[in-house]
Short mmCIF file of C-alpha atoms in Angstrom, two decimals:
data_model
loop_
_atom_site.label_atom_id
_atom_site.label_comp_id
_atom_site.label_asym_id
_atom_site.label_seq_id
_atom_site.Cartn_x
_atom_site.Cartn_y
_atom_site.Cartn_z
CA UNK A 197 99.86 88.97 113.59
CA UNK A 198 99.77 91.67 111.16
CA UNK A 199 101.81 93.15 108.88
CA UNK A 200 103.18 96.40 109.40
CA UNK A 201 103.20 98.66 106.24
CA UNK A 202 106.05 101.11 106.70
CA UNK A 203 108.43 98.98 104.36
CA UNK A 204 109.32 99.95 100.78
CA UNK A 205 110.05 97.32 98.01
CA UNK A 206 113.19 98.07 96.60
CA UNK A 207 114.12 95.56 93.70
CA UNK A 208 117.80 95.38 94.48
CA UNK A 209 117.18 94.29 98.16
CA UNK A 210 115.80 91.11 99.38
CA UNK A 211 111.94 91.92 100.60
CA UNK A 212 111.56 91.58 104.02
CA UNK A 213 109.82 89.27 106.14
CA UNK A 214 106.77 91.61 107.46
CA UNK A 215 106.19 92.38 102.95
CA UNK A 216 103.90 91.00 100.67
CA UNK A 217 104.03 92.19 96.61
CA UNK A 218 101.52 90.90 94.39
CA UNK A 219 101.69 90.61 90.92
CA UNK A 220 99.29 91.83 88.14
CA UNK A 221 100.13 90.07 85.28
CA UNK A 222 98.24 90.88 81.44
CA UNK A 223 97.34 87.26 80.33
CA UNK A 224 94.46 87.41 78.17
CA UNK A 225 95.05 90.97 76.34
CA UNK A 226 92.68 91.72 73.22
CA UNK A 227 94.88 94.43 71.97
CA UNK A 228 96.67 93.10 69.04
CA UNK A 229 99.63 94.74 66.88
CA UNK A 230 101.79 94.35 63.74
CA UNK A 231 105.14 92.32 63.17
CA UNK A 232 106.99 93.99 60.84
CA UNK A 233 110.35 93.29 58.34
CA UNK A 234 112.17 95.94 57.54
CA UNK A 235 114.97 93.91 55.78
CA UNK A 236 115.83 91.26 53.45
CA UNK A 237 118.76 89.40 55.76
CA UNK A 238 116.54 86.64 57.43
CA UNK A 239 119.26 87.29 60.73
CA UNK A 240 117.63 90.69 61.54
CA UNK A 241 114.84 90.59 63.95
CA UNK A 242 111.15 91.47 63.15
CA UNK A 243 110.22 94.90 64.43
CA UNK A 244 106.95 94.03 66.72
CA UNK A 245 104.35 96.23 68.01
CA UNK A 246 102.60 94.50 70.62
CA UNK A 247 100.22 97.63 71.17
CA UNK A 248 99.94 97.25 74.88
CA UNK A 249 96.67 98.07 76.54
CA UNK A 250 95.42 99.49 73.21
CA UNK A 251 91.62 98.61 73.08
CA UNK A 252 89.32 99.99 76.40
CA UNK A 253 88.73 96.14 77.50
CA UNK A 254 92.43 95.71 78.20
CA UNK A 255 92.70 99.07 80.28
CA UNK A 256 89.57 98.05 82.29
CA UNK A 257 90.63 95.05 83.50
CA UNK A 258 94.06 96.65 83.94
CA UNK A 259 92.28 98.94 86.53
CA UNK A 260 90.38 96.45 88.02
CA UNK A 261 93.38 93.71 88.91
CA UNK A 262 94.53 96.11 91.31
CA UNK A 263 91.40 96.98 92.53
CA UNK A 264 90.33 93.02 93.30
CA UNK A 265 94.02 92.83 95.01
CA UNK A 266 93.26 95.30 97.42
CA UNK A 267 90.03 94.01 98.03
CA UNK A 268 91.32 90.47 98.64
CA UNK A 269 94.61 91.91 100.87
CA UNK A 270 92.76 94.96 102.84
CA UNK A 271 89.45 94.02 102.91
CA UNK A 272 87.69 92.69 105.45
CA UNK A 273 85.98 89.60 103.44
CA UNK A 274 89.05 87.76 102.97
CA UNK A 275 91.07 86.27 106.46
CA UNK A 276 94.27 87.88 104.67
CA UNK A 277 92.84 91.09 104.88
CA UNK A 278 90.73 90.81 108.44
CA UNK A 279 93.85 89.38 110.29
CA UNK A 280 97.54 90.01 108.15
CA UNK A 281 97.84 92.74 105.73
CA UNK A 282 97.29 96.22 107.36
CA UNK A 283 97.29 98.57 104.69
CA UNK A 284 98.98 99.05 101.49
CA UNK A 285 102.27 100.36 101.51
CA UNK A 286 103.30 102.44 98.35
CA UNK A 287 106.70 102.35 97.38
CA UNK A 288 108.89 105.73 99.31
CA UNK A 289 105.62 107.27 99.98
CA UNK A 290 105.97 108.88 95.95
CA UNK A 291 102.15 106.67 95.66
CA UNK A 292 98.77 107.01 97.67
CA UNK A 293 97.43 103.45 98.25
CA UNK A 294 95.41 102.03 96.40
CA UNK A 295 92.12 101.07 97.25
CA UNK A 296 89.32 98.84 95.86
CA UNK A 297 87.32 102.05 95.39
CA UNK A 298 89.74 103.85 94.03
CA UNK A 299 89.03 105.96 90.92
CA UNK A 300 89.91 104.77 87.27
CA UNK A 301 92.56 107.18 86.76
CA UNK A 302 94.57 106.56 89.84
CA UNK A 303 95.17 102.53 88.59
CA UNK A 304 95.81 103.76 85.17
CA UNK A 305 98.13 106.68 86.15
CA UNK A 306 100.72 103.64 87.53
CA UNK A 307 100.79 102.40 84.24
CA UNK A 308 103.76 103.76 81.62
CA UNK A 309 101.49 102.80 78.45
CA UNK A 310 104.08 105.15 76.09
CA UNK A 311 106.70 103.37 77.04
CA UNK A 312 105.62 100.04 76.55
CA UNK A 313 104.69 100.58 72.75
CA UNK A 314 107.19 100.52 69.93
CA UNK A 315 106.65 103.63 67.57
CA UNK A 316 107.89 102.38 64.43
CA UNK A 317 105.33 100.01 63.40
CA UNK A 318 103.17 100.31 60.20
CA UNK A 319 100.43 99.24 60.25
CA UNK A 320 100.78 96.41 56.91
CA UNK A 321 101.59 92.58 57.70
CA UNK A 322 100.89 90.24 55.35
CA UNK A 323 97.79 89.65 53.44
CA UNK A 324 95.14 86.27 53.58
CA UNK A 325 97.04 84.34 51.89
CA UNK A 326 100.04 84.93 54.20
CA UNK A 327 102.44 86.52 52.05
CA UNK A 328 104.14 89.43 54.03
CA UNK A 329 103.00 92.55 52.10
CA UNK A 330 106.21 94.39 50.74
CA UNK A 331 108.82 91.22 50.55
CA UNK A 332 109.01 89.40 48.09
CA UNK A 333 108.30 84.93 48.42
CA UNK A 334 108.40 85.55 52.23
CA UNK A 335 105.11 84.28 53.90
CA UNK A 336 104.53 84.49 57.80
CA UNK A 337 102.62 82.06 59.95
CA UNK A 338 102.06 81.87 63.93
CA UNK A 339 99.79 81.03 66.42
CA UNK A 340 98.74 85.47 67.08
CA UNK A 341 95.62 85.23 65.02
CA UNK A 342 93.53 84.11 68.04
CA UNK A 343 91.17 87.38 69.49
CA UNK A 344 91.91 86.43 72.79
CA UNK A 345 94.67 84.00 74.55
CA UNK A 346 93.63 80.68 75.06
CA UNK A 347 93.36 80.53 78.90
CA UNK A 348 93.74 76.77 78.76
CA UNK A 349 96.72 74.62 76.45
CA UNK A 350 96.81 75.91 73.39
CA UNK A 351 97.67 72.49 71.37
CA UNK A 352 94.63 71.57 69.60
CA UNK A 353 93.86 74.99 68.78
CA UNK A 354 97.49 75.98 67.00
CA UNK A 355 97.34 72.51 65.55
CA UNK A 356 94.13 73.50 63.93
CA UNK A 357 95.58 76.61 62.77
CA UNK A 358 98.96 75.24 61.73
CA UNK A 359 96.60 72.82 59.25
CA UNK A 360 94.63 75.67 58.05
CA UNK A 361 97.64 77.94 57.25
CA UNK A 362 99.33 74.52 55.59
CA UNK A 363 96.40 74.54 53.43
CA UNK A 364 96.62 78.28 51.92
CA UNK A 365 100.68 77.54 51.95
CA UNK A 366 100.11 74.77 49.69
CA UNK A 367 97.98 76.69 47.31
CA UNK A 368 99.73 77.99 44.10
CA UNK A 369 100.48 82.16 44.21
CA UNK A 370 97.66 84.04 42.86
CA UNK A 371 98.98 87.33 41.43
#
């Protein structure tokens, strides 16, 4: 049986039966940003700029997720594509499909990237030895400092990192 693609995902209804919807998810971005603190009360929230899709790694594998999708649901190398998915159904007809030879700008057009970003961010955190640059005896430490996320637990590695940072916290201020 296939699926027939004149259905449109709408997120306040139930999808029906004859619908599939994957989901691209970013799980090992290389774009990093700043946490900032923009006051003294330790109740206020850091300001964080996670800098979405920043660097041109993280926007080519955001173009190619959907690509290898379409590939695996349309295509005719996969049983879900030769015998269940039709075609790709864009939501209200307002998208063309997507397919795996589609070019870069049509995967990257479906992505907001403005509206993911914060604006306010400077760009200062805190310096080597941890102290947050701009507050005074406040020093930051968390697991962020990695260049890519740890596809596997990340334990041993923020255990070797907590140690390390433990280490410069227990060193006296240098002025």
């Amino acid at each position: 049986m296939r699926i027939p693609a004149d259905f449109v995902l709408r997120p306040w209804q139930p999808t029906a039966p004859t619908s599939a919807a994957p989901l691209v998810m970013g799980v090992k971005p290389i774009s990093r940003g700043p946490v900032s603190i923009f006051s003294r009360d330790p109740a206020d929230h850091p300001v964080i700029e996670p800098n979405y899709l920043d660097t041109e790694v993280d926007r080519y594998v955001w173009r190619q997720r959907p690509r290898s999708i379409a590939r695996g649901m349309t295509g005719p190398t996969t049983v879900l594509g030769r015998k269940v998915i039709s075609r790709e159904a864009p939501a209200g007809g307002r998208l063309e499909p997507l397919s795996a030879d589609a070019p870069d700008e049509l995967p990257e057009s479906r992505v907001d990237v403005p509206r993911l970003r914060i604006l306010r961010a400077p760009w200062a955190q805190s310096n080597p030895e941890l102290w947050v640059k701009g507050v005074q005896n406040l020093r930051t430490v968390d697991a962020s400092v990695f260049l890519i996320s740890i596809g596997a637990h990340i334990q041993a590695a923020v255990c070797a990192v907590a140690g390390q940072m433990a280490v410069i916290i227990s060193q006296p201020k240098q002025d």
